[in-house]
Amino acid sequence: MAAVSDRLPAFPWDKLEPYKATAAAHADGIVDLSVGTPVDPVPQLIQRALVEAADSPGYPTVWGTVALRDAITGWVRGRLGASAAGHRNVLPVVGSKELVAWLPTQLGLGAGDKVAYPRLAYPTYEVGARLCGAEAVVYDDPTELDPAGVKLLWLNSPSNPTGKVIPKEDLIRIVAWAREHGILLFSDECYLELGWEAEPVSVLHDDVCGGSYEGIVAVHSLSKRSNLAGYRAAFVAGDADVLGELLEIRKHGGMMTPAPVQAATVAALGDDAHVEEQRVRYAARRTALRTALEAHGFRVEHSEASLYLWVTRDEPCWDTVGHLAGLGILVAPGDFYGEAGARFVRVAFTATDERVEAAVKRLG
């Protein structure tokens, strides 16, 4: 067992515990802007769907109900602009993190194979490579990689942690490059509905992929758009051959989305009103925190989308973490996401309105 865990980096969030204790000692309590977990209520229509499906004594299927596949394909066509998507182009997963972590293993990758991901990135891309024994490689522009040995290419737009959005013309170029070199491209688009100063575009959009999903898959989650992090509701969409292979593997592994969660996902994808209501909440929190951070001497870079502000005071990130912890504010150090983040911190705006207001006052 140790041979597997020894492949993995130290769990980064454990390093934040002393700073969390400092922030928690503030007289008015901690303002936790580190993890970025949703705090607002699950919309009532989603809760109702979950409850109504609670009497589910039988096993669910890995591919999901017909109603779920209808809901996903309808959303993929309407929201992502993937007009040719059908049932064979979608697959529900048990939260997007398990998909990211276990995808290289399920694809049969191992020693001698390379998994590429952005230089500043969600740490689980690297974890997935390490779990199967593949080589993790980072990039600034994926088309500048040596394609030899690269079997899986991760894109992330909007980016976690930076909030950067890949423009449509760059997506077109990257998709063409990956296809030219026979590299499977997975695009993590979990923040796609949270664009603020840019409009994120999916790799599945007809204009990007030419209406063909060959060699490309998009990853989507309801955790952020619908406050469903606790439900583990997510899905992938794209290349039917790739998803068909994953379906067979996941059937053997029993990777089934619970039936009540499938029903809740159908309800969530069928309603846009709750998504817009949540966007309004986040927009107000984002504006308040950005204004306060800039007034406090921070510079905000990128951050045109997602649920985070990527900020710096041009000092080592742990110095910034310590400074803010002294004000009772906990943020994520940028080096959690790669060495290139060593002078930045990631500030989530997922706290309640009351806690955001408290942070603004302390920064003032």
CSV table of C-alpha atoms in Angstrom, one decimal:
chain,number,residue,atom,x,y,z
A,1,MET,CA,0.0,0.0,0.0
A,2,ALA,CA,2.8,2.4,0.8
A,3,ALA,CA,4.2,1.9,-2.6
A,4,VAL,CA,1.2,3.6,-4.1
A,5,SER,CA,0.9,6.4,-1.5
A,6,ASP,CA,4.6,7.1,-1.8
A,7,ARG,CA,4.1,8.1,-5.5
A,8,LEU,CA,1.9,11.0,-4.3
A,9,PRO,CA,2.9,14.5,-3.2
A,10,ALA,CA,2.1,15.5,0.4
A,11,PHE,CA,-1.5,16.6,0.7
A,12,PRO,CA,-1.1,20.3,0.3
A,13,TRP,CA,-4.0,21.5,2.5
A,14,ASP,CA,-2.4,20.0,5.6
A,15,LYS,CA,0.3,22.7,5.4
A,16,LEU,CA,-2.4,25.3,5.8
A,17,GLU,CA,-3.6,24.1,9.3
A,18,PRO,CA,-1.3,26.4,11.4
A,19,TYR,CA,-2.5,29.5,9.5
A,20,LYS,CA,-6.1,28.3,9.8
A,21,ALA,CA,-5.6,28.2,13.6
A,22,THR,CA,-4.3,31.7,13.5
A,23,ALA,CA,-7.2,33.0,11.5
A,24,ALA,CA,-9.7,31.2,13.7
A,25,ALA,CA,-8.3,33.0,16.7
A,26,HIS,CA,-9.6,36.4,15.4
A,27,ALA,CA,-12.1,38.0,17.7
A,28,ASP,CA,-14.8,38.0,15.0
A,29,GLY,CA,-13.9,34.5,13.8
A,30,ILE,CA,-12.3,33.1,10.6
A,31,VAL,CA,-13.2,34.2,7.1
A,32,ASP,CA,-12.3,31.1,5.1
A,33,LEU,CA,-11.6,32.0,1.5
A,34,SER,CA,-9.2,29.1,0.9
A,35,VAL,CA,-11.0,25.9,-0.4
A,36,GLY,CA,-13.8,27.5,-2.4
A,37,THR,CA,-16.6,25.2,-1.2
A,38,PRO,CA,-20.2,26.4,-2.0
A,39,VAL,CA,-22.0,27.7,1.1
A,40,ASP,CA,-25.4,28.8,-0.3
A,41,PRO,CA,-28.4,26.6,-0.2
A,42,VAL,CA,-29.1,23.8,-2.7
A,43,PRO,CA,-32.0,25.1,-4.8
A,44,GLN,CA,-35.3,23.8,-3.7
A,45,LEU,CA,-36.3,22.2,-7.0
A,46,ILE,CA,-33.1,20.1,-6.8
A,47,GLN,CA,-33.7,19.1,-3.2
A,48,ARG,CA,-37.3,18.1,-4.2
A,49,ALA,CA,-36.0,15.9,-7.0
A,50,LEU,CA,-33.6,14.2,-4.7
A,51,VAL,CA,-36.2,13.6,-2.0
A,52,GLU,CA,-38.8,12.3,-4.6
A,53,ALA,CA,-36.2,9.8,-5.8
A,54,ALA,CA,-35.2,8.7,-2.3
A,55,ASP,CA,-37.0,5.4,-2.5
A,56,SER,CA,-34.4,3.9,-4.8
A,57,PRO,CA,-33.7,0.3,-3.5
A,58,GLY,CA,-32.2,-1.0,-6.7
A,59,TYR,CA,-28.7,-0.5,-8.1
A,60,PRO,CA,-28.3,2.5,-10.4
A,61,THR,CA,-26.5,2.1,-13.8
A,62,VAL,CA,-23.2,3.6,-14.6
A,63,TRP,CA,-24.4,5.1,-17.8
A,64,GLY,CA,-27.4,6.6,-15.9
A,65,THR,CA,-31.1,6.7,-16.7
A,66,VAL,CA,-32.4,7.7,-20.1
A,67,ALA,CA,-33.8,10.9,-18.4
A,68,LEU,CA,-30.3,11.7,-17.2
A,69,ARG,CA,-28.7,11.2,-20.6
A,70,ASP,CA,-31.4,13.2,-22.2
A,71,ALA,CA,-30.8,16.1,-19.7
A,72,ILE,CA,-27.0,16.0,-20.2
A,73,THR,CA,-27.2,15.8,-24.0
A,74,GLY,CA,-29.8,18.6,-24.1
A,75,TRP,CA,-27.6,20.8,-21.9
A,76,VAL,CA,-24.4,20.0,-23.9
A,77,ARG,CA,-26.2,20.9,-27.2
A,78,GLY,CA,-27.8,24.1,-25.9
A,79,ARG,CA,-25.2,25.4,-23.5
A,80,LEU,CA,-21.9,24.2,-25.1
A,81,GLY,CA,-22.9,24.5,-28.7
A,82,ALA,CA,-22.2,20.8,-29.4
A,83,SER,CA,-25.1,20.3,-31.8
A,84,ALA,CA,-24.3,16.7,-32.7
A,85,ALA,CA,-24.1,15.3,-29.2
A,86,GLY,CA,-26.1,12.2,-28.4
A,87,HIS,CA,-26.3,9.6,-25.7
A,88,ARG,CA,-23.1,7.8,-26.7
A,89,ASN,CA,-21.3,11.2,-26.3
A,90,VAL,CA,-22.1,11.5,-22.5
A,91,LEU,CA,-21.2,9.7,-19.3
A,92,PRO,CA,-22.1,10.6,-15.7
A,93,VAL,CA,-19.3,10.4,-13.2
A,94,VAL,CA,-19.1,10.5,-9.4
A,95,GLY,CA,-17.9,14.0,-9.0
A,96,SER,CA,-15.2,15.4,-11.3
A,97,LYS,CA,-12.3,14.9,-8.9
A,98,GLU,CA,-12.4,11.1,-9.0
A,99,LEU,CA,-12.5,11.3,-12.8
A,100,VAL,CA,-9.4,13.5,-13.0
A,101,ALA,CA,-7.5,11.4,-10.5
A,102,TRP,CA,-8.3,8.0,-12.0
A,103,LEU,CA,-8.6,8.8,-15.7
A,104,PRO,CA,-5.0,8.0,-16.6
A,105,THR,CA,-5.3,4.6,-14.9
A,106,GLN,CA,-8.6,3.9,-16.6
A,107,LEU,CA,-7.1,4.8,-20.0
A,108,GLY,CA,-4.4,2.2,-19.4
A,109,LEU,CA,-1.5,4.7,-19.1
A,110,GLY,CA,1.7,3.9,-17.2
A,111,ALA,CA,5.4,4.0,-17.3
A,112,GLY,CA,6.8,5.7,-20.4
A,113,ASP,CA,3.6,7.7,-21.0
A,114,LYS,CA,3.2,11.4,-20.4
A,115,VAL,CA,0.3,13.3,-19.0
A,116,ALA,CA,0.5,17.1,-19.7
A,117,TYR,CA,-1.3,19.9,-17.9
A,118,PRO,CA,-0.9,23.6,-17.3
A,119,ARG,CA,2.1,24.9,-15.4
A,120,LEU,CA,-0.4,26.5,-12.9
A,121,ALA,CA,-3.0,23.9,-12.3
A,122,TYR,CA,-5.4,21.9,-10.1
A,123,PRO,CA,-3.0,19.5,-8.3
A,124,THR,CA,-5.1,16.4,-9.1
A,125,TYR,CA,-3.9,16.4,-12.7
A,126,GLU,CA,-0.5,15.5,-11.4
A,127,VAL,CA,-1.9,13.0,-8.9
A,128,GLY,CA,-3.6,11.2,-11.7
A,129,ALA,CA,-0.4,10.8,-13.6
A,130,ARG,CA,1.5,9.6,-10.5
A,131,LEU,CA,-1.2,7.1,-9.5
A,132,CYS,CA,-0.6,5.1,-12.8
A,133,GLY,CA,3.1,5.7,-12.9
A,134,ALA,CA,3.0,8.0,-15.9
A,135,GLU,CA,5.3,11.1,-16.3
A,136,ALA,CA,3.7,14.4,-15.4
A,137,VAL,CA,4.8,17.3,-17.7
A,138,VAL,CA,3.7,20.9,-17.5
A,139,TYR,CA,3.3,23.5,-20.3
A,140,ASP,CA,2.7,27.2,-20.9
A,141,ASP,CA,1.3,26.5,-24.4
A,142,PRO,CA,0.5,22.9,-25.1
A,143,THR,CA,1.4,23.2,-28.8
A,144,GLU,CA,5.0,23.9,-27.8
A,145,LEU,CA,5.3,20.5,-26.1
A,146,ASP,CA,7.3,17.7,-27.6
A,147,PRO,CA,4.4,15.4,-28.6
A,148,ALA,CA,6.4,12.2,-28.3
A,149,GLY,CA,5.0,10.1,-25.5
A,150,VAL,CA,2.2,12.5,-24.6
A,151,LYS,CA,-0.9,10.4,-24.3
A,152,LEU,CA,-3.2,12.7,-22.4
A,153,LEU,CA,-3.4,16.5,-22.6
A,154,TRP,CA,-5.4,18.4,-19.9
A,155,LEU,CA,-6.8,21.8,-20.7
A,156,ASN,CA,-8.5,23.9,-17.9
A,157,SER,CA,-10.6,26.9,-19.0
A,158,PRO,CA,-11.6,28.8,-17.0
A,159,SER,CA,-8.5,28.0,-15.0
A,160,ASN,CA,-8.3,27.0,-11.4
A,161,PRO,CA,-6.5,28.8,-9.8
A,162,THR,CA,-6.0,31.8,-12.1
A,163,GLY,CA,-9.4,32.3,-13.6
A,164,LYS,CA,-7.8,32.6,-17.0
A,165,VAL,CA,-10.0,31.8,-20.1
A,166,ILE,CA,-8.5,30.2,-23.2
A,167,PRO,CA,-9.9,32.2,-26.3
A,168,LYS,CA,-11.8,30.4,-28.9
A,169,GLU,CA,-9.1,30.8,-31.6
A,170,ASP,CA,-6.5,29.2,-29.3
A,171,LEU,CA,-8.9,26.3,-28.5
A,172,ILE,CA,-9.2,25.7,-32.3
A,173,ARG,CA,-5.4,25.7,-32.7
A,174,ILE,CA,-4.9,23.4,-29.7
A,175,VAL,CA,-7.6,20.9,-30.8
A,176,ALA,CA,-6.0,20.8,-34.3
A,177,TRP,CA,-2.5,20.2,-32.8
A,178,ALA,CA,-3.7,17.4,-30.5
A,179,ARG,CA,-5.5,15.6,-33.4
A,180,GLU,CA,-2.5,16.0,-35.6
A,181,HIS,CA,-0.3,14.2,-33.1
A,182,GLY,CA,-2.9,11.6,-32.0
A,183,ILE,CA,-3.1,13.0,-28.4
A,184,LEU,CA,-6.3,12.6,-26.4
A,185,LEU,CA,-7.4,15.9,-25.1
A,186,PHE,CA,-9.5,16.3,-22.0
A,187,SER,CA,-10.8,19.8,-21.2
A,188,ASP,CA,-11.8,20.6,-17.6
A,189,GLU,CA,-14.6,23.1,-18.0
A,190,CYS,CA,-16.1,23.0,-14.5
A,191,TYR,CA,-16.2,26.8,-14.2
A,192,LEU,CA,-17.5,27.5,-17.7
A,193,GLU,CA,-20.8,29.1,-16.5
A,194,LEU,CA,-18.8,31.5,-14.3
A,195,GLY,CA,-17.3,33.9,-16.8
A,196,TRP,CA,-17.1,37.6,-15.6
A,197,GLU,CA,-14.9,39.5,-18.0
A,198,ALA,CA,-14.6,36.9,-20.7
A,199,GLU,CA,-17.1,34.3,-22.2
A,200,PRO,CA,-15.6,30.8,-21.8
A,201,VAL,CA,-16.1,28.5,-24.8
A,202,SER,CA,-16.1,24.7,-24.7
A,203,VAL,CA,-13.9,22.5,-26.8
A,204,LEU,CA,-17.1,20.8,-27.9
A,205,HIS,CA,-18.5,23.9,-29.5
A,206,ASP,CA,-19.1,23.4,-33.2
A,207,ASP,CA,-16.8,26.3,-34.1
A,208,VAL,CA,-13.9,24.7,-32.1
A,209,CYS,CA,-14.1,21.0,-33.0
A,210,GLY,CA,-15.8,21.3,-36.4
A,211,GLY,CA,-18.8,19.2,-35.2
A,212,SER,CA,-16.6,16.2,-34.6
A,213,TYR,CA,-15.7,15.0,-31.1
A,214,GLU,CA,-12.9,12.7,-32.2
A,215,GLY,CA,-10.1,12.8,-29.7
A,216,ILE,CA,-11.7,15.4,-27.3
A,217,VAL,CA,-13.7,15.1,-24.1
A,218,ALA,CA,-15.1,17.9,-21.9
A,219,VAL,CA,-15.5,17.6,-18.1
A,220,HIS,CA,-18.3,19.3,-16.3
A,221,SER,CA,-19.6,19.5,-12.7
A,222,LEU,CA,-22.7,20.8,-11.0
A,223,SER,CA,-20.7,21.5,-7.8
A,224,LYS,CA,-20.2,25.2,-8.5
A,225,ARG,CA,-23.1,26.2,-10.8
A,226,SER,CA,-25.8,24.5,-8.7
A,227,ASN,CA,-24.2,24.3,-5.2
A,228,LEU,CA,-24.0,20.5,-5.5
A,229,ALA,CA,-20.5,19.8,-4.2
A,230,GLY,CA,-22.0,17.5,-1.6
A,231,TYR,CA,-23.9,15.5,-4.2
A,232,ARG,CA,-20.9,14.6,-6.4
A,233,ALA,CA,-22.8,15.2,-9.6
A,234,ALA,CA,-20.7,15.6,-12.7
A,235,PHE,CA,-20.3,14.2,-16.3
A,236,VAL,CA,-18.0,14.0,-19.3
A,237,ALA,CA,-19.0,14.5,-22.9
A,238,GLY,CA,-17.3,14.0,-26.2
A,239,ASP,CA,-15.6,11.2,-28.1
A,240,ALA,CA,-18.0,8.2,-28.1
A,241,ASP,CA,-15.2,5.6,-28.5
A,242,VAL,CA,-13.3,7.0,-25.5
A,243,LEU,CA,-16.5,7.3,-23.4
A,244,GLY,CA,-17.6,3.8,-24.4
A,245,GLU,CA,-14.3,2.3,-23.2
A,246,LEU,CA,-14.6,4.3,-19.9
A,247,LEU,CA,-18.2,3.0,-19.5
A,248,GLU,CA,-17.1,-0.6,-19.7
A,249,ILE,CA,-14.3,-0.1,-17.2
A,250,ARG,CA,-16.4,1.9,-14.8
A,251,LYS,CA,-19.2,-0.8,-15.0
A,252,HIS,CA,-16.7,-3.4,-13.8
A,253,GLY,CA,-15.6,-0.9,-11.0
A,254,GLY,CA,-19.1,-0.1,-9.9
A,255,MET,CA,-18.6,3.6,-10.4
A,256,MET,CA,-22.3,4.5,-10.2
A,257,THR,CA,-23.9,7.9,-9.5
A,258,PRO,CA,-26.6,7.2,-6.9
A,259,ALA,CA,-30.1,7.2,-8.3
A,260,PRO,CA,-31.4,10.2,-6.2
A,261,VAL,CA,-28.4,12.2,-7.4
A,262,GLN,CA,-29.1,11.3,-11.0
A,263,ALA,CA,-32.7,12.6,-10.5
A,264,ALA,CA,-31.4,15.8,-8.9
A,265,THR,CA,-29.0,16.3,-11.8
A,266,VAL,CA,-31.9,16.1,-14.3
A,267,ALA,CA,-33.6,18.9,-12.3
A,268,ALA,CA,-30.5,21.0,-12.1
A,269,LEU,CA,-29.7,20.8,-15.8
A,270,GLY,CA,-33.3,21.6,-16.7
A,271,ASP,CA,-33.3,25.0,-14.9
A,272,ASP,CA,-31.3,28.1,-15.6
A,273,ALA,CA,-33.0,30.4,-13.1
A,274,HIS,CA,-31.1,29.1,-10.1
A,275,VAL,CA,-27.8,29.3,-12.0
A,276,GLU,CA,-28.3,33.0,-12.7
A,277,GLU,CA,-29.4,33.7,-9.1
A,278,GLN,CA,-26.1,32.1,-7.9
A,279,ARG,CA,-24.1,34.1,-10.4
A,280,VAL,CA,-25.6,37.3,-9.1
A,281,ARG,CA,-24.5,36.4,-5.5
A,282,TYR,CA,-21.0,35.5,-6.7
A,283,ALA,CA,-20.7,38.7,-8.8
A,284,ALA,CA,-21.4,40.9,-5.8
A,285,ARG,CA,-19.0,39.0,-3.5
A,286,ARG,CA,-16.3,39.1,-6.3
A,287,THR,CA,-16.6,42.9,-6.7
A,288,ALA,CA,-16.5,43.6,-3.0
A,289,LEU,CA,-13.4,41.4,-2.4
A,290,ARG,CA,-11.6,42.6,-5.5
A,291,THR,CA,-12.1,46.3,-4.5
A,292,ALA,CA,-10.9,45.7,-0.9
A,293,LEU,CA,-7.9,43.6,-1.9
A,294,GLU,CA,-6.7,46.2,-4.5
A,295,ALA,CA,-7.2,49.0,-1.9
A,296,HIS,CA,-5.1,46.9,0.5
A,297,GLY,CA,-2.2,46.8,-2.0
A,298,PHE,CA,-2.8,43.7,-3.9
A,299,ARG,CA,-2.6,43.3,-7.7
A,300,VAL,CA,-5.2,41.0,-9.4
A,301,GLU,CA,-4.1,39.1,-12.4
A,302,HIS,CA,-6.3,37.1,-14.9
A,303,SER,CA,-9.4,36.2,-12.7
A,304,GLU,CA,-11.7,36.9,-15.6
A,305,ALA,CA,-13.7,33.8,-14.8
A,306,SER,CA,-14.2,31.1,-12.1
A,307,LEU,CA,-14.8,31.5,-8.3
A,308,TYR,CA,-11.3,32.9,-7.4
A,309,LEU,CA,-9.2,36.0,-7.5
A,310,TRP,CA,-5.5,35.4,-8.3
A,311,VAL,CA,-3.7,38.1,-6.4
A,312,THR,CA,-0.2,39.1,-5.4
A,313,ARG,CA,1.7,41.6,-3.3
A,314,ASP,CA,5.0,40.6,-5.0
A,315,GLU,CA,6.2,38.7,-2.0
A,316,PRO,CA,6.4,34.9,-1.2
A,317,CYS,CA,3.0,33.4,-1.1
A,318,TRP,CA,3.3,32.1,2.5
A,319,ASP,CA,4.2,35.6,3.7
A,320,THR,CA,0.9,36.7,2.2
A,321,VAL,CA,-1.0,33.8,3.7
A,322,GLY,CA,0.5,34.7,7.1
A,323,HIS,CA,-0.4,38.4,6.8
A,324,LEU,CA,-4.0,37.6,5.9
A,325,ALA,CA,-4.3,35.0,8.6
A,326,GLY,CA,-3.4,37.7,11.1
A,327,LEU,CA,-6.5,39.5,9.9
A,328,GLY,CA,-8.5,36.4,10.4
A,329,ILE,CA,-8.7,35.7,6.6
A,330,LEU,CA,-7.6,32.3,5.3
A,331,VAL,CA,-6.5,32.0,1.6
A,332,ALA,CA,-4.7,29.4,-0.5
A,333,PRO,CA,-1.0,29.8,-1.2
A,334,GLY,CA,-0.2,29.9,-4.9
A,335,ASP,CA,2.5,27.2,-4.7
A,336,PHE,CA,-0.3,24.6,-4.1
A,337,TYR,CA,-0.9,25.0,-7.9
A,338,GLY,CA,2.7,24.9,-9.1
A,339,GLU,CA,6.0,26.6,-8.6
A,340,ALA,CA,4.9,29.5,-10.9
A,341,GLY,CA,2.4,30.5,-8.2
A,342,ALA,CA,5.0,31.0,-5.5
A,343,ARG,CA,4.3,34.8,-5.2
A,344,PHE,CA,0.5,34.6,-5.5
A,345,VAL,CA,-2.5,33.5,-3.4
A,346,ARG,CA,-5.9,32.3,-4.5
A,347,VAL,CA,-8.8,34.0,-2.9
A,348,ALA,CA,-12.2,32.3,-3.2
A,349,PHE,CA,-15.4,34.4,-3.1
A,350,THR,CA,-17.6,31.5,-2.0
A,351,ALA,CA,-18.1,32.7,1.6
A,352,THR,CA,-21.4,34.0,2.8
A,353,ASP,CA,-22.3,37.6,2.3
A,354,GLU,CA,-21.7,38.2,6.1
A,355,ARG,CA,-18.2,36.7,6.0
A,356,VAL,CA,-17.3,38.6,2.8
A,357,GLU,CA,-18.4,41.8,4.5
A,358,ALA,CA,-16.2,40.9,7.5
A,359,ALA,CA,-13.2,40.4,5.2
A,360,VAL,CA,-13.8,43.7,3.4
A,361,LYS,CA,-13.8,45.5,6.8
A,362,ARG,CA,-10.6,43.8,7.9
A,363,LEU,CA,-8.8,44.6,4.7
A,364,GLY,CA,-9.9,48.2,5.1
